[in-house]
Coordinates of C-alpha atoms in Angstrom, one line a residue:
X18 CA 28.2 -16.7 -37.2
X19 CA 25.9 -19.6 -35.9
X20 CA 22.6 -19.2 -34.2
X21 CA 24.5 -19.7 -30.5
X22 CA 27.0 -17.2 -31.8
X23 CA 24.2 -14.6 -32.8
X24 CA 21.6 -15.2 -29.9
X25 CA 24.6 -14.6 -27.4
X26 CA 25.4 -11.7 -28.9
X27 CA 21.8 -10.2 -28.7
X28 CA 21.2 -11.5 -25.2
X29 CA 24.4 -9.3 -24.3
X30 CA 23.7 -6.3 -26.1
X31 CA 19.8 -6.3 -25.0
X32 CA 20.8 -6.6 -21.5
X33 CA 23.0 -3.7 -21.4
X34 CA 20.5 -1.6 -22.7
X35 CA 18.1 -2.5 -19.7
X36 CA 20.6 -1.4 -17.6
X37 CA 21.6 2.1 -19.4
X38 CA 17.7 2.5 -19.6
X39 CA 17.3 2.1 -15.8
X40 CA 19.8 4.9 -15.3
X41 CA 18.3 7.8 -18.1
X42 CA 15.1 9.2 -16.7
X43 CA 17.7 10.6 -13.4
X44 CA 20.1 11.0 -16.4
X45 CA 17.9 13.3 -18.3
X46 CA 16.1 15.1 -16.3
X47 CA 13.7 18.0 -17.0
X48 CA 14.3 21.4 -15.6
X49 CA 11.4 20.9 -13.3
X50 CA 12.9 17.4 -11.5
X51 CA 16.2 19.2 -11.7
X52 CA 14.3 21.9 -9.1
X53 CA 12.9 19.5 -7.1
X54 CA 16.5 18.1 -6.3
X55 CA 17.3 21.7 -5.1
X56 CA 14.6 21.5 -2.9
X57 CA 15.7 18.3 -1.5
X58 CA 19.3 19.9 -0.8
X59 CA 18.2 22.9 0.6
X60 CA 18.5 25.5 -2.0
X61 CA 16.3 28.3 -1.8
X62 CA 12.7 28.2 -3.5
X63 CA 13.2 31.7 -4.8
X64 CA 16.6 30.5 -6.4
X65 CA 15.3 28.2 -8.8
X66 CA 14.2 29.9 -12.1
X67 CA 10.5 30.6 -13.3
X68 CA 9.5 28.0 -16.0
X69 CA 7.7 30.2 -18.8
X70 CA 5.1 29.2 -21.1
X71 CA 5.4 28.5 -24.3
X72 CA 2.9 31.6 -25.0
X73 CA 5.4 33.4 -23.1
X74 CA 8.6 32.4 -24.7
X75 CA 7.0 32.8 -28.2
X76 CA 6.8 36.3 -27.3
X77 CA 10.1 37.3 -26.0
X78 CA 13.5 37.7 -27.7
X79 CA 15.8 36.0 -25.3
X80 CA 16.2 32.8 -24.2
X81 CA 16.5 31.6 -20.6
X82 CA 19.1 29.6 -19.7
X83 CA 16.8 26.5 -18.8
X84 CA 15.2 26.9 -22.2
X85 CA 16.2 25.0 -24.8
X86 CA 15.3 26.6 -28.2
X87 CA 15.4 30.5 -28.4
X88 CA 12.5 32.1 -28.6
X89 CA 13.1 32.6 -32.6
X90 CA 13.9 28.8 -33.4
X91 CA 10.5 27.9 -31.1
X92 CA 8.4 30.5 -33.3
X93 CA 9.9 28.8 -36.3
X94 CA 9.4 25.4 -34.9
X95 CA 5.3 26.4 -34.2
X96 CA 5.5 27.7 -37.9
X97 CA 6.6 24.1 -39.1
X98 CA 4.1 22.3 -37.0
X99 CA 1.2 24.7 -38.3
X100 CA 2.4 24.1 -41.6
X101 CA 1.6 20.2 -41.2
X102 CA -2.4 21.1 -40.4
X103 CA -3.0 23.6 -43.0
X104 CA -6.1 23.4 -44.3
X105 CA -5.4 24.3 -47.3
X106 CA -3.1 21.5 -48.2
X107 CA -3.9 18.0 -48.7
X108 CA -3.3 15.3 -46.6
X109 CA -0.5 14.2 -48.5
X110 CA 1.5 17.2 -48.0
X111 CA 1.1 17.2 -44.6
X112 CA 2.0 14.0 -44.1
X113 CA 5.2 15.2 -46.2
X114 CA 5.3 18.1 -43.8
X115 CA 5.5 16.1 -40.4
X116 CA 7.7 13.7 -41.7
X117 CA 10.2 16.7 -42.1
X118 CA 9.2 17.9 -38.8
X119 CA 10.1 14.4 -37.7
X120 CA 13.7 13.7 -39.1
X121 CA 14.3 17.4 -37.0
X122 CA 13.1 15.7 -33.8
X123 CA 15.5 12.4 -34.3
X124 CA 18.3 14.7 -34.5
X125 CA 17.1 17.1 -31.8
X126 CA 18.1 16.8 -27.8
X127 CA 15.7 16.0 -25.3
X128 CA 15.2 18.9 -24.1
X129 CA 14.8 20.5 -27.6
X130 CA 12.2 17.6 -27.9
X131 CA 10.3 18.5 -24.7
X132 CA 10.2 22.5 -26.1
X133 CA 8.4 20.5 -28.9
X134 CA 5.9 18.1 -26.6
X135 CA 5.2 21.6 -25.2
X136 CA 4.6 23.5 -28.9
X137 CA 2.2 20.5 -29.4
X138 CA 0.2 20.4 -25.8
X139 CA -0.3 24.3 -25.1
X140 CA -0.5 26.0 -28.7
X141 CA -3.1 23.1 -30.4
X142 CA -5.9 24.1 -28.3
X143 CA -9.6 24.1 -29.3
X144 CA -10.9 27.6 -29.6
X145 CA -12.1 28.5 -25.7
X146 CA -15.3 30.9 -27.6
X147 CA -16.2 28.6 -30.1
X148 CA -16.5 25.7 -27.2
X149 CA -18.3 27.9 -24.8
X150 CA -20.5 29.2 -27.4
X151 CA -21.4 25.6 -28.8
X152 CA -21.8 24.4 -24.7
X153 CA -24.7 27.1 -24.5
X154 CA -26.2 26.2 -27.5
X155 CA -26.6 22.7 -26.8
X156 CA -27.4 23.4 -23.0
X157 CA -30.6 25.7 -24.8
X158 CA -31.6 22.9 -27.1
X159 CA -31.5 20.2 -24.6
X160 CA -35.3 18.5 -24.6
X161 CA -35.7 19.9 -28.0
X162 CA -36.0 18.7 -31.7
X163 CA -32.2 20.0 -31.8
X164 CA -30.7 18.6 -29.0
X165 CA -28.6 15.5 -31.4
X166 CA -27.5 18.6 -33.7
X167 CA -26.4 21.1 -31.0
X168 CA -24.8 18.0 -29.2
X169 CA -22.8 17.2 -32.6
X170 CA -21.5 20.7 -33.0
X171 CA -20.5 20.8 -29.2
X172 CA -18.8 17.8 -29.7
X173 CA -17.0 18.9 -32.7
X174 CA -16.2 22.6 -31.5
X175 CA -14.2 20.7 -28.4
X176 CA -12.1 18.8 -30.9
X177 CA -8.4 20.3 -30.5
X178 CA -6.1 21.1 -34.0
X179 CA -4.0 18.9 -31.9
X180 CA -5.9 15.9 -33.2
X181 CA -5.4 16.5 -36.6
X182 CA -1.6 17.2 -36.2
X183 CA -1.4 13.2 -34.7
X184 CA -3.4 12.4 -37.6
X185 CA -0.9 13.8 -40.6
X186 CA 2.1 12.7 -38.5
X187 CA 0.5 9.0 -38.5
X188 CA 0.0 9.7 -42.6
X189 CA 3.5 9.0 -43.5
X190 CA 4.8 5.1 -43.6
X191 CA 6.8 5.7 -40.0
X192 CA 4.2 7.6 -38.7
X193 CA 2.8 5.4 -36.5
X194 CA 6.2 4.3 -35.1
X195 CA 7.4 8.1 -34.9
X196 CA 4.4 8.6 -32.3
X197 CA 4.6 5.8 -30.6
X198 CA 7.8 6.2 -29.6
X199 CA 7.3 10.3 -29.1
X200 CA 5.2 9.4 -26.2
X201 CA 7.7 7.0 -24.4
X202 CA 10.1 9.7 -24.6
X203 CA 7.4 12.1 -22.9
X204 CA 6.1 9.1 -20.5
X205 CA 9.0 10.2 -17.7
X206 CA 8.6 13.9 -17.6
X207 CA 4.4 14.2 -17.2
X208 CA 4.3 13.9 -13.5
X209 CA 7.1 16.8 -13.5
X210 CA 5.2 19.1 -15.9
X211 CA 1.4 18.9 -16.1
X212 CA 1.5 21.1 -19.2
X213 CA 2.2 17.7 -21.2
X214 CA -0.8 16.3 -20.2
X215 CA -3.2 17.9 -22.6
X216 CA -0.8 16.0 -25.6
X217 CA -0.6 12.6 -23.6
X218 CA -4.4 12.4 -22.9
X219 CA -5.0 13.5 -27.4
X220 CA -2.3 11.2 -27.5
X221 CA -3.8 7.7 -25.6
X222 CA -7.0 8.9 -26.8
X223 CA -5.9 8.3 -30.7
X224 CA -3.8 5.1 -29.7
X225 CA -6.6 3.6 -28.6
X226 CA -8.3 3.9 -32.1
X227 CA -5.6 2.9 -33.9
X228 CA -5.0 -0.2 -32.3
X229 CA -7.5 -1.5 -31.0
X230 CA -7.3 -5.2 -31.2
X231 CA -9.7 -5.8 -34.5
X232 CA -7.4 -4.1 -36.2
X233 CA -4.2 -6.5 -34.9
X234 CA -3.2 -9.7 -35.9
X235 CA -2.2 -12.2 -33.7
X236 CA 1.2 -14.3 -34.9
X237 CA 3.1 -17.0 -33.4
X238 CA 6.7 -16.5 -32.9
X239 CA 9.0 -19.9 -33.2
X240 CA 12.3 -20.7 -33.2
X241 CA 11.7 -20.2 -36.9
X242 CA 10.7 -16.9 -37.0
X243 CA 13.0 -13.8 -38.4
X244 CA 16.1 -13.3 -36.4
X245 CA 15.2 -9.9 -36.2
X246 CA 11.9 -11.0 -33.7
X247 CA 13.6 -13.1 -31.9
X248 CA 16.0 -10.0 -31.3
X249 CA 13.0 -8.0 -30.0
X250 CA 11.8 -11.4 -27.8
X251 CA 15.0 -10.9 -26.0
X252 CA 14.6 -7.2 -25.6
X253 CA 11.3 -6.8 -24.2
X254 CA 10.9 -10.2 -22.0
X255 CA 9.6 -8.3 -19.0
X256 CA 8.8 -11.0 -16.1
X257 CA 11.9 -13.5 -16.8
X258 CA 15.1 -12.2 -18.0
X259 CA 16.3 -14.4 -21.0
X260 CA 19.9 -14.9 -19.9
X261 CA 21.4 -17.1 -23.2
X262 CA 20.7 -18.8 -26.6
X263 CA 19.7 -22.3 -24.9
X264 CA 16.8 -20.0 -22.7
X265 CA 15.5 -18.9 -26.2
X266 CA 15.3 -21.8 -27.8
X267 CA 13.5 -23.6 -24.4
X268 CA 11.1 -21.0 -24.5
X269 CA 10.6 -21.8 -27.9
X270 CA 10.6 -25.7 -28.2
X271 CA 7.8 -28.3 -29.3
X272 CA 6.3 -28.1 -26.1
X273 CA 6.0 -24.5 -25.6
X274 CA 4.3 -21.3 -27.7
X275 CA 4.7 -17.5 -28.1
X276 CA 2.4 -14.9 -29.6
X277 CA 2.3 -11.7 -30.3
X278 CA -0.3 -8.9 -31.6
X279 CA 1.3 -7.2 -34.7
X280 CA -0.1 -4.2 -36.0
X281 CA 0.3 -3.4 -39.9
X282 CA 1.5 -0.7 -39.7
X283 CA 4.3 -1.9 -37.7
X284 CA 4.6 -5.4 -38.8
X285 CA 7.8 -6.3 -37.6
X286 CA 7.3 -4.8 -34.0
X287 CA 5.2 -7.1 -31.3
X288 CA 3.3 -4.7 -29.8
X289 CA 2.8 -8.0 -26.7
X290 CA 3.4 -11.1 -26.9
X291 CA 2.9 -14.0 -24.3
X292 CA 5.2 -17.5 -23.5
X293 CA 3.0 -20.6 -23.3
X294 CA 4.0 -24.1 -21.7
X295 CA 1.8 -27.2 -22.5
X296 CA 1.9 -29.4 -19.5
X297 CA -0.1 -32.1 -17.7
X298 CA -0.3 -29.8 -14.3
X299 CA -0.6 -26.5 -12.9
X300 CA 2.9 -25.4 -12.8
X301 CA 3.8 -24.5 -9.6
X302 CA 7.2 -22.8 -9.9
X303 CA 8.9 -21.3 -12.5
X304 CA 12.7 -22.6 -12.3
X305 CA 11.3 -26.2 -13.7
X306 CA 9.6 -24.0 -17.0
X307 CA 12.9 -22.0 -17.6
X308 CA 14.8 -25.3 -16.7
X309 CA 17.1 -25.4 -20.7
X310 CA 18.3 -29.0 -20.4
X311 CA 14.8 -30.2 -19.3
X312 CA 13.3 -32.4 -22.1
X313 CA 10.3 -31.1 -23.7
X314 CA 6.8 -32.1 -22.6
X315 CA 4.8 -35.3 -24.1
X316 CA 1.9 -33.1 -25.6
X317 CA -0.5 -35.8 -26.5
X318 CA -0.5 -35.8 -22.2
X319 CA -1.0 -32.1 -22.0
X320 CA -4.3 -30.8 -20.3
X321 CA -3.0 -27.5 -19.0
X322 CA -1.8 -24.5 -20.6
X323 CA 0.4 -22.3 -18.5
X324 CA 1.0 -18.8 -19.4
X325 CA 3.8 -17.7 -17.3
X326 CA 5.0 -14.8 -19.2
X327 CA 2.8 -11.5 -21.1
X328 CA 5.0 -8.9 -21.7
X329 CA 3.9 -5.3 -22.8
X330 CA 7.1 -4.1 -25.2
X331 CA 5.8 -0.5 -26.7
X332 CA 6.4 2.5 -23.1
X333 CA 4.6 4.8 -25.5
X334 CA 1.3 2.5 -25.6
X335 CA 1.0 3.0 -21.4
X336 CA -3.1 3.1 -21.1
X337 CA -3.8 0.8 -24.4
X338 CA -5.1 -2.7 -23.5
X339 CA -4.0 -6.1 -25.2
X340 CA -3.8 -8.4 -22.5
X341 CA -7.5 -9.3 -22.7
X342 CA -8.1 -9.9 -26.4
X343 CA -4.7 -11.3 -26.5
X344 CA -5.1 -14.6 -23.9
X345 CA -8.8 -14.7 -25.4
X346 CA -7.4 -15.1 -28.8
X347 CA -4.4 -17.4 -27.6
X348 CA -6.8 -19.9 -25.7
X349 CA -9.0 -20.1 -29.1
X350 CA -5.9 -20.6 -31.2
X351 CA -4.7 -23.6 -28.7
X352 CA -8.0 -24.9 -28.1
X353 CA -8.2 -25.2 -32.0
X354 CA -4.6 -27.1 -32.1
X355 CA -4.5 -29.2 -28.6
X356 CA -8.1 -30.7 -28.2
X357 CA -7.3 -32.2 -25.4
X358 CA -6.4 -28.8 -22.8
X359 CA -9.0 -28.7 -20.2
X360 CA -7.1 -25.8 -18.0
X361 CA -6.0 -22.4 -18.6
X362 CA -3.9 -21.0 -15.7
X363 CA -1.3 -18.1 -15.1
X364 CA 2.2 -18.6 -13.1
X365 CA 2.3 -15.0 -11.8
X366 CA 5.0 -13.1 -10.0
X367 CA 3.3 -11.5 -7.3
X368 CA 5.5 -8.2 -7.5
X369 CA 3.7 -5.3 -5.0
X370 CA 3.9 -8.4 -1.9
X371 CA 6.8 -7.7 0.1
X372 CA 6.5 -4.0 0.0
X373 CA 3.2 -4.3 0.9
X374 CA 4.2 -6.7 4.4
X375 CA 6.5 -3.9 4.6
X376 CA 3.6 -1.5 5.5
X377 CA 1.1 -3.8 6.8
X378 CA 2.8 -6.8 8.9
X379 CA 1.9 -5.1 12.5
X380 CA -2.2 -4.6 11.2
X381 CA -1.6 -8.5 10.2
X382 CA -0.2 -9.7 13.3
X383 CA -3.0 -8.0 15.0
X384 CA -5.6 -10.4 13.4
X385 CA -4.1 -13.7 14.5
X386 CA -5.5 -15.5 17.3
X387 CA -3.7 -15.8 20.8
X388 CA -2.2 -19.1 20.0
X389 CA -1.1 -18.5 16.4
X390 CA 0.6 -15.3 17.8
X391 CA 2.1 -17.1 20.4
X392 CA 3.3 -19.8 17.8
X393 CA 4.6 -17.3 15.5
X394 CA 6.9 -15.6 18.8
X395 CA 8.4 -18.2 19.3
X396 CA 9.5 -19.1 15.8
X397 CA 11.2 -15.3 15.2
X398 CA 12.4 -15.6 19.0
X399 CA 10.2 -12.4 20.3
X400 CA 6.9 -12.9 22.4
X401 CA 4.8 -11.0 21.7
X402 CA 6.4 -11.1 18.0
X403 CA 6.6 -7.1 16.5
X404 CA 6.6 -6.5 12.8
X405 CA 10.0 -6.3 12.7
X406 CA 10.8 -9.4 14.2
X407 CA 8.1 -11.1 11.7
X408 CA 9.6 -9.1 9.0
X409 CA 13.4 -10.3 9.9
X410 CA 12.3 -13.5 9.6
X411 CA 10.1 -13.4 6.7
X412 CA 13.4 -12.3 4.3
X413 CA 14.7 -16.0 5.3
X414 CA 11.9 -17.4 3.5
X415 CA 13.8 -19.9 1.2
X416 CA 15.2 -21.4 4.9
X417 CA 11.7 -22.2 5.8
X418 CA 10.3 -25.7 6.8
X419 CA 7.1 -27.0 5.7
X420 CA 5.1 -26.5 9.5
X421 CA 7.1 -23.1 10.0
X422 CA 4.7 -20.9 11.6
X423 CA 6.7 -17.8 9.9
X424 CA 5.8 -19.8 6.7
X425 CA 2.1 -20.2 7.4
X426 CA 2.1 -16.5 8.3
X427 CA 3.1 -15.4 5.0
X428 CA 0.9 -17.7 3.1
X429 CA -1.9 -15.7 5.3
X430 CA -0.6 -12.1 4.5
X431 CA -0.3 -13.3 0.4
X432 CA -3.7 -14.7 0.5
X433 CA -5.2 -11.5 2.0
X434 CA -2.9 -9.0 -0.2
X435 CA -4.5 -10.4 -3.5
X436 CA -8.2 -11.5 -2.3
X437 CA -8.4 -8.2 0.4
X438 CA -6.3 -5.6 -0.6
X439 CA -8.2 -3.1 -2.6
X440 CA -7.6 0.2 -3.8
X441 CA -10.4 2.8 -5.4
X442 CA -12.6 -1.0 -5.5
X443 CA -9.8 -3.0 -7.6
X444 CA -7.0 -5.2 -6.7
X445 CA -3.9 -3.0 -5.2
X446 CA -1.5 -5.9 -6.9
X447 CA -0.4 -4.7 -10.7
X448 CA -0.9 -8.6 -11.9
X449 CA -3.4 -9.4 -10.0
X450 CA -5.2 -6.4 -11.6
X451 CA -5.1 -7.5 -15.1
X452 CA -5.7 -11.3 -14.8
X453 CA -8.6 -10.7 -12.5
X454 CA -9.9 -7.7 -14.8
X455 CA -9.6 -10.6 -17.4
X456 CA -12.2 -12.8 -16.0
X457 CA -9.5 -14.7 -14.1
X458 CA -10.2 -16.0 -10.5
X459 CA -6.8 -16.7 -7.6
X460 CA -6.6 -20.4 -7.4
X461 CA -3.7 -21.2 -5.6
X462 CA -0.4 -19.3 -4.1
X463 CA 3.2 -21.6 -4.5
X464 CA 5.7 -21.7 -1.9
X465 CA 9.2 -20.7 -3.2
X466 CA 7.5 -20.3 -6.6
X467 CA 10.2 -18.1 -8.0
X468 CA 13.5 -18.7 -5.5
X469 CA 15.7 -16.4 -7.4
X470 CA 17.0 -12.9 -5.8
X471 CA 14.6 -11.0 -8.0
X472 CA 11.2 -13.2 -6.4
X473 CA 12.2 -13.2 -3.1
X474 CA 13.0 -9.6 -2.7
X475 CA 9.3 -8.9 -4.4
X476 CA 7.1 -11.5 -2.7
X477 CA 9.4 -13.8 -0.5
X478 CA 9.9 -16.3 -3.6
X479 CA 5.8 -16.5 -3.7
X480 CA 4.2 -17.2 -6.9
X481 CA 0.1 -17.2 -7.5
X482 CA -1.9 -18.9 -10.3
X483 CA -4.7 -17.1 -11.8
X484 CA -7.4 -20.1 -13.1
X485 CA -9.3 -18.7 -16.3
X486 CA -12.3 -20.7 -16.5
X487 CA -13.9 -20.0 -19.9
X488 CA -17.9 -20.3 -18.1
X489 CA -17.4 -18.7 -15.7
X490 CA -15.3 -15.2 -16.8
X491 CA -18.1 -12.8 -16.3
X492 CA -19.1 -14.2 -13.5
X493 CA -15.8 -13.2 -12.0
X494 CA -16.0 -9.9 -14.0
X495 CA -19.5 -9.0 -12.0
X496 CA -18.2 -10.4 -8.9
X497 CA -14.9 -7.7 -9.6
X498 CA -17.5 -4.9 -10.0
X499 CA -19.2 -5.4 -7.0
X500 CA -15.3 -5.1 -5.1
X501 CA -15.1 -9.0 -4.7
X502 CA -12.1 -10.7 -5.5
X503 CA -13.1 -14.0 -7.0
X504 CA -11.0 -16.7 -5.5
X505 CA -10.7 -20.5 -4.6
X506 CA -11.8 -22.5 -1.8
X507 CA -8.2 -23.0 -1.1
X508 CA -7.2 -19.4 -0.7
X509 CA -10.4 -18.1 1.2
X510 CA -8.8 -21.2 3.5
X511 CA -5.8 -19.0 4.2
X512 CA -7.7 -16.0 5.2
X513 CA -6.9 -14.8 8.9

């Protein structure tokens, strides 16, 4: 089989397992979405069934019918998961023990699974006496010479067993992976059931120790690289679909780079990786980057590095930060390489925009002058023009002339979602979140940026660039802080 042979293959068999994944969280759902649909319906509230406790079920002799595991099979399930933390074996053991514990769980349902998130979260508690006891002590020794011990023994009496039951599961060779993907399985189900959260918090909590990003390595991924990685490029590409062998190997070419953070305990598993174009511009749309028959970029002319894809591949890491450290340690590594690149930009989708206009086109329209409303009325055919009629118009964006007023109007309403909008003091825009966390600043939105179904249903076919200027990221940082979005002259132009 050739490489065009293989890469089809993958692209075909990657994308039909984004589309079975889109359907499985209705698919599988827990008992407590399943009553929430009979809500919806109309069923009666004292119809649905009582969800028990673990502490409960433990206890009893029969099973309900929602339940999962019988109250004999969850006692012996507890037993096994005790078993792993025993303190009176070594750490060997229990990793031997949870690995056991975790060849059951492959084979188990997902609802026998869930009876085990739930084993986990409400019976690995810290002891309630020995925590309030240990709070008064320290409370009582606070000003005193033993205010640093009684705070160490407070800190230590709130420490769940549940800790050290992640710990010997991670002690085994597919530990690490086993967890990981444990808490992608549970991701779905938390806002249902809030007895899960006491295991996701232990469980982000840990994560972020053991991968934090001095403990990752950071490796380019080429057309070279294992077939097996290039499988999981395809897989996880989260911004722009790869649709064919010819996409992989532009995104790939001489003129182009792609890292990823590995961890070493799961070496062959990015855990993100980022797609890099080396040009002599800001790129200002994507469909020329993803272009396959384009010929590759003159990089002894290239001044600007283009990051127009960072894609997160690991659900059960939700909370754990890369991006950062990641374009930190991708700028160094091409600064180091191409001497000559003076600019470090993003090509961003801008994917909370049009539901956003959705909500707040009338509060927009309010703000324009008399004759830019009067302008805009007569463009969508309604004076004075409603939301509606602005709306209307604004879904016929790629038909839109360079002087349409509807056109200016949304350049307006993009400009003030990213540099306005805020929410609890940051950035209501996902994207515009991270880079601007980053250090970044919003340099300049693009007009039909991204013209395919997928970016004008989003933002209208808009597309923003996000300018990382290496002096000046913590400027941007304490500007963020303050609740000021950092941005260009060019976009404070737009503002209304």
């Amino acid at each position: 089989m050739n490489a065009a042979d293989w890469i089809n293959r993958s692209v075909s068999r990657f994308a039909g397992d984004k589309k079975q994944a889109s359907k499985e969280p209705e698919a599988l759902a827990p008992p407590a979405q399943a009553a929430t649909k009979k809500i919806a319906t109309g069923a009666s509230v004292d119809a649905l069934p009582a969800v028990r406790s673990t502490r409960e079920r433990l206890k009893a002799t029969l099973r309900q019918k929602e339940e999962a595991l019988s109250p004999r099979v969850l006692r012996r399930t507890l037993e096994e998961l005790r078993a792993i933390v025993d303190p009176q074996v070594s750490e060997v053991e229990g990793g031997r023990r949870a690995r056991g514990v975790a060849g059951w769980y492959a084979g188990a349902s997902l609802n026998e699974r869930r009876d085990m998130w739930l084993l986990m979260s409400e019976q690995f508690v810290a002891d309630a006496q020995k925590v309030k006891l240990a709070q008064a002590q320290f409370a009582a020794a606070v000003g005193t010479p033993d205010e640093a011990v009684a705070e160490v023994r407070y800190r230590r009496a709130t420490v769940s067993p549940r800790r050290r039951l992640l710990q010997r599961f991670s002690a085994f060779p597919e530990g690490f992976r086993f967890l990981v993907d444990l808490r992608a399985d549970m991701l779905p189900y938390l806002k249902a059931d809030k007895r899960l959260q006491a295991l996701d918090v232990e469980m982000e909590y840990m994560f972020s120790t053991w991968f934090d990003v001095g403990f990752l390595d950071l490796r380019r991924i080429s057309w070279d690289s294992p077939a097996s990685l290039i499988e999981k490029l395809i897989k996880y590409e989260a911004v722009h679909d790869i649709k064919s062998w010819a996409d992989v190997k532009n995104r790939l070419d001489s003129d182009r780079r792609c890292y990823g953070f590995f961890h070493p305990r799961m070496p062959d598993e990015p855990l993100i990786f980022v797609e890099v174009a080396l040009i002599d511009e800001m790129a200002a749309g994507i469909t020329p980057l993803l272009d396959e028959s384009a010929a590759p970029a003159d990089l002894a002319k290239a001044t600007n590095a283009i990051f127009y894809s960072i894609s997160n591949t690991q659900a059960g890491l939700r909370g754990v930060s890369f991006g950062d450290s990641l374009i930190k340690r991708v700028v160094e590594t091409l600064c180091a390489e191409f001497p000559r690149l003076k600019h470090f930009a993003t090509l961003s989708p801008i994917p909370g925009f049009r539901q956003w206009l959705g909500k707040n086109a009338g509060a927009m329209l309010e703000a324009l002058d008399d004759k830019e409303r009067a302008l805009l009325g007569r463009a969508v055919g309604f004076e004075p023009p409603t939301a509606q009629h602005f709306l209307t118009a604004a879904d016929t964006a790629s038909t839109l002339d360079e002087k349409s007023p509807v056109r200016r109007m949304l350049l307006h309403c993009a400009a003030h979602y990213l540099g306005k909008a805020l929410e609890d003091g940051k950035p209501l825009d996902p994207v515009a979140r991270f880079h601007l966390g980053n250090g970044a600043r919003i340099e300049r939105l693009n007009w039909m940026g991204d013209p395919s179904p997928k970016g004008l249903k989003q933002s209208c076919g808009l597309m923003v660039n996000y300018l990382y200027d290496l002096k000046r990221l913590d400027k941007h940082r304490a500007l963020l802080s303050q609740g000021k979005i950092p941005v260009s002259g060019g976009i404070e132009g737009l503002y209304i």
